[in-house]
Tab-separated table of C-alpha atoms in Angstrom:
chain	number	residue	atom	x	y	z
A	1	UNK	CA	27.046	6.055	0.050
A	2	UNK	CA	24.351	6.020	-2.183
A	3	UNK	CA	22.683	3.019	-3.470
A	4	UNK	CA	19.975	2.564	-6.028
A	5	UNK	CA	17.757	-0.556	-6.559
A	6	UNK	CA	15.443	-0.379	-9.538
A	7	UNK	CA	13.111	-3.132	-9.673
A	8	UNK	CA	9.986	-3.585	-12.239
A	9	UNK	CA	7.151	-5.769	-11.374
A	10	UNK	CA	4.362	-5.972	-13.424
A	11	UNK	CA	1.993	-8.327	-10.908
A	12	UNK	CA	1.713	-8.376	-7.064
A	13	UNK	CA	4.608	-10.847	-5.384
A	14	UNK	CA	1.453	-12.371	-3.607
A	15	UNK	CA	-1.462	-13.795	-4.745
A	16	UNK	CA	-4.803	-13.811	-2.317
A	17	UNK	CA	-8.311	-14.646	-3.501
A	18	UNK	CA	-10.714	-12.209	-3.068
A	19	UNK	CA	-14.583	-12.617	-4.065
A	20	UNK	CA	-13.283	-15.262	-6.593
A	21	UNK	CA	-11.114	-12.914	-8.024
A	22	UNK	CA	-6.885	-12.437	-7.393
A	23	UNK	CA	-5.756	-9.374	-6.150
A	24	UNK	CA	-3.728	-9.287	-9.537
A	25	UNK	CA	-7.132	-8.642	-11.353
A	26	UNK	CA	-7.275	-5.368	-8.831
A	27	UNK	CA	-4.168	-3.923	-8.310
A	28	UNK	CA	-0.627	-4.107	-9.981
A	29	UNK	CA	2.643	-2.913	-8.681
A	30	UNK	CA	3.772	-0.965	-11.939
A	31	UNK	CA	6.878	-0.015	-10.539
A	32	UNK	CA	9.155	-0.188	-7.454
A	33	UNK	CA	11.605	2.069	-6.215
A	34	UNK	CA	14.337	1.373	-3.178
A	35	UNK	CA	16.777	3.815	-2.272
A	36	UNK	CA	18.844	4.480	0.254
A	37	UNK	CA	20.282	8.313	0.605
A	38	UNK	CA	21.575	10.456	3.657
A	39	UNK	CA	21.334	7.786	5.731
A	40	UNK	CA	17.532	7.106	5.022
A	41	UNK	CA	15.845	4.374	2.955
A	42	UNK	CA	13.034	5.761	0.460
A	43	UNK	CA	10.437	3.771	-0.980
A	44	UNK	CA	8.525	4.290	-4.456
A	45	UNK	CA	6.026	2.398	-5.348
A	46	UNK	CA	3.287	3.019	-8.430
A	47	UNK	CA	0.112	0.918	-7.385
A	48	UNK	CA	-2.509	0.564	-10.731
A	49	UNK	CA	-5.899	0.079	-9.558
A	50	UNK	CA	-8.144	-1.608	-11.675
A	51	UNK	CA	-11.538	0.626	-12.032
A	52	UNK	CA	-14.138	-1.571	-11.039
A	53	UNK	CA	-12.724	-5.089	-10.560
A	54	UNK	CA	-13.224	-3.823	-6.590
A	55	UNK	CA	-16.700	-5.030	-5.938
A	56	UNK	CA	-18.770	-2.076	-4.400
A	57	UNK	CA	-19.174	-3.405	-0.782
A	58	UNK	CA	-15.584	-4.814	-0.523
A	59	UNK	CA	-12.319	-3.054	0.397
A	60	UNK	CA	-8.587	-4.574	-0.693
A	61	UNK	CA	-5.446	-3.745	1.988
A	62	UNK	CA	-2.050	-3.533	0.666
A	63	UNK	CA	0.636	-3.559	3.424
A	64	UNK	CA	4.441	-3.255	2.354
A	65	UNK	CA	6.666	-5.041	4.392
A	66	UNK	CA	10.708	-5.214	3.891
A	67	UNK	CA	12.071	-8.142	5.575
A	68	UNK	CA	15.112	-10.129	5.511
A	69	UNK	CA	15.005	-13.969	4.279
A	70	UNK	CA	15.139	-15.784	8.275
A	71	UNK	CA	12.725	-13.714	9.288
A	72	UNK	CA	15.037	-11.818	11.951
A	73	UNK	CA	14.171	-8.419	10.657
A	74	UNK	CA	11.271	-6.426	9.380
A	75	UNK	CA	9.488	-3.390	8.723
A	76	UNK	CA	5.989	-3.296	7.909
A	77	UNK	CA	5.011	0.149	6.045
A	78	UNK	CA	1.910	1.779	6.519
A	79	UNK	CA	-0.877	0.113	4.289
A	80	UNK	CA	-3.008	1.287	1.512
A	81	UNK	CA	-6.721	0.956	1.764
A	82	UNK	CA	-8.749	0.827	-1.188
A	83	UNK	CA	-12.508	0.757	-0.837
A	84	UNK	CA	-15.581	0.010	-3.205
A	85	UNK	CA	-18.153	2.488	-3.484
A	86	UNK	CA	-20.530	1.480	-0.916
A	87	UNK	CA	-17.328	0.464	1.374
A	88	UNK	CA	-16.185	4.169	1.267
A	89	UNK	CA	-19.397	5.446	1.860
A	90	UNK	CA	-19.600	3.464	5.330
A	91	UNK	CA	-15.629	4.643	6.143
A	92	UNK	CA	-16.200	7.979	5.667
A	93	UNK	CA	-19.587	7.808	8.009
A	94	UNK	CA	-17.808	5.979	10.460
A	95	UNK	CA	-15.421	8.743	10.304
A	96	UNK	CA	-17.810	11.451	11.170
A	97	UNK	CA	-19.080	9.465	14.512
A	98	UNK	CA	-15.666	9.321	15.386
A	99	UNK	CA	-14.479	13.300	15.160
A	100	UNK	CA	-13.275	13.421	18.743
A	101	UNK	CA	-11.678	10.218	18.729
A	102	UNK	CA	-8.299	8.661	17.763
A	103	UNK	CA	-8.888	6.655	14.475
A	104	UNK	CA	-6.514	4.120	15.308
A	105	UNK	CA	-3.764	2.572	12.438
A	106	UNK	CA	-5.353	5.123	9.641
A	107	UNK	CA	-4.697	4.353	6.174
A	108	UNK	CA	-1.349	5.991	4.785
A	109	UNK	CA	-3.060	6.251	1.382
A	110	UNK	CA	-6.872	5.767	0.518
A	111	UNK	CA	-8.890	5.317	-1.854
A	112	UNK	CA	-12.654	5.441	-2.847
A	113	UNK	CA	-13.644	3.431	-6.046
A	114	UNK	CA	-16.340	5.695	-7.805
A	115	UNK	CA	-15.672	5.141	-11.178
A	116	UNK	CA	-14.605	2.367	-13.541
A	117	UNK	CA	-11.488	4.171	-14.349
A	118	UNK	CA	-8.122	2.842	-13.708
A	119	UNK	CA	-6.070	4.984	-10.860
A	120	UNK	CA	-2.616	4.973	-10.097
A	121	UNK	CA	-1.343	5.699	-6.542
A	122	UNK	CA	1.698	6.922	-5.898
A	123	UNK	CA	3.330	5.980	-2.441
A	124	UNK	CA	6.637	7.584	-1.391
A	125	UNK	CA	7.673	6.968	2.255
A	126	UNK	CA	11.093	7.185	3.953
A	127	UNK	CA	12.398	5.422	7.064
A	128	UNK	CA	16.064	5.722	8.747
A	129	UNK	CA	18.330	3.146	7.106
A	130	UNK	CA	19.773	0.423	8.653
A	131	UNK	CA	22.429	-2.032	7.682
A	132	UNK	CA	19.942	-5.323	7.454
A	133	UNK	CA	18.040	-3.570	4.965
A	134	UNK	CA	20.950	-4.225	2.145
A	135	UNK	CA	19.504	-8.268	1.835
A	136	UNK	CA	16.230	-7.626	2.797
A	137	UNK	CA	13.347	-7.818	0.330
A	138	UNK	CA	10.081	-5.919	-0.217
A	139	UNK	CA	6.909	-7.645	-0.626
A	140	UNK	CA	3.259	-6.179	-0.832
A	141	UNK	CA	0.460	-8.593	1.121
C-alpha cells in the first residue's frame, strides 16, 4: 500500500521568539514530504535559511516531531542545528577537545552561517511505519 501526502507550507507551524526576531524571519519550511512505502515512512522536508537573519553568536534548533492529536504517540526526528558564525566557530572547537569522546545527540544536519546567502537544506530520513502514523501530524519546534 502506498500512500502519498503532499503538503506545502510556506512558514514554520510554530512560532518562537528569538533575539526579538521569529524563527519565521530565519527559517521556512518550503516544502514537506510524507510517505509511506515498503513498510517504511519517509520524510522530505526543504528547510530555507535566511542568510544572515541568524545573529553571529546565536544558534536556531529545529526538531521534527510526528505525533498524533491526544498525545498518545510520537516520534521526535533528529534535529537540525543551525549556527551563526561565531556559534560554529565554538562547535567545531568544542569538537576537537572532544575527539575521543562520544558527542552525545549530534546534529542530523548542520549548518554554519558564513555568508548572507540564503541556503536550503534538504532533510530526507526514514523510520519503520506504523499504523498510528496515518492521523498523526508533523510539526517542526
Amino acid at each position: 500500500m502506498k500512500k502519498r501526502i503532499y503538503l506545502s507550507i510556506f512558514a514554520l507551524l510554530c512560532i518562537c521568539s528569538l533575539r526579538g526576531q521569529t524563527l519565521q524571519e530565519q527559517a521556512a519550511l518550503t516544502s514537506v514530504l510524507l510517505e509511506e512505502k515498503n513498510d517504511s515512512l519517509y520524510i522530505e522536508l526543504d528547510i530555507h535559511v535566511h542568510g544572515g537573519s541568524l545573529h553571529k553568536d546565536r544558534s536556531l534548533t529545529l526538531i521534527p516531531e510526528l505525533a498524533v492529536p491526544d498525545g498518545a504517540n510520537s516520534y521526535t526526528f533528529p534535529h537540525v542545528l543551525i549556527n551563526g558564525k561565531r556559534k560554529g566557530q565554538l562547535y567545531r572547537r568544542r569538537l576537537s577537545f572532544r575527539q575521543r569522546e562520544v558527542v552525545e545527540n549530534p546534529p542530523f544536519i548542520r549548518l554554519d552561517l558564513y555568508k548572507q546567502t540564503d541556503t536550503t537544506l534538504l532533510y530526507r530520513y526514514a523510520i519503520p511505519y506504523a499504523y498510528w502514523m496515518d492521523t498523526a501530524a508533523l510539526r517542526v519546534h
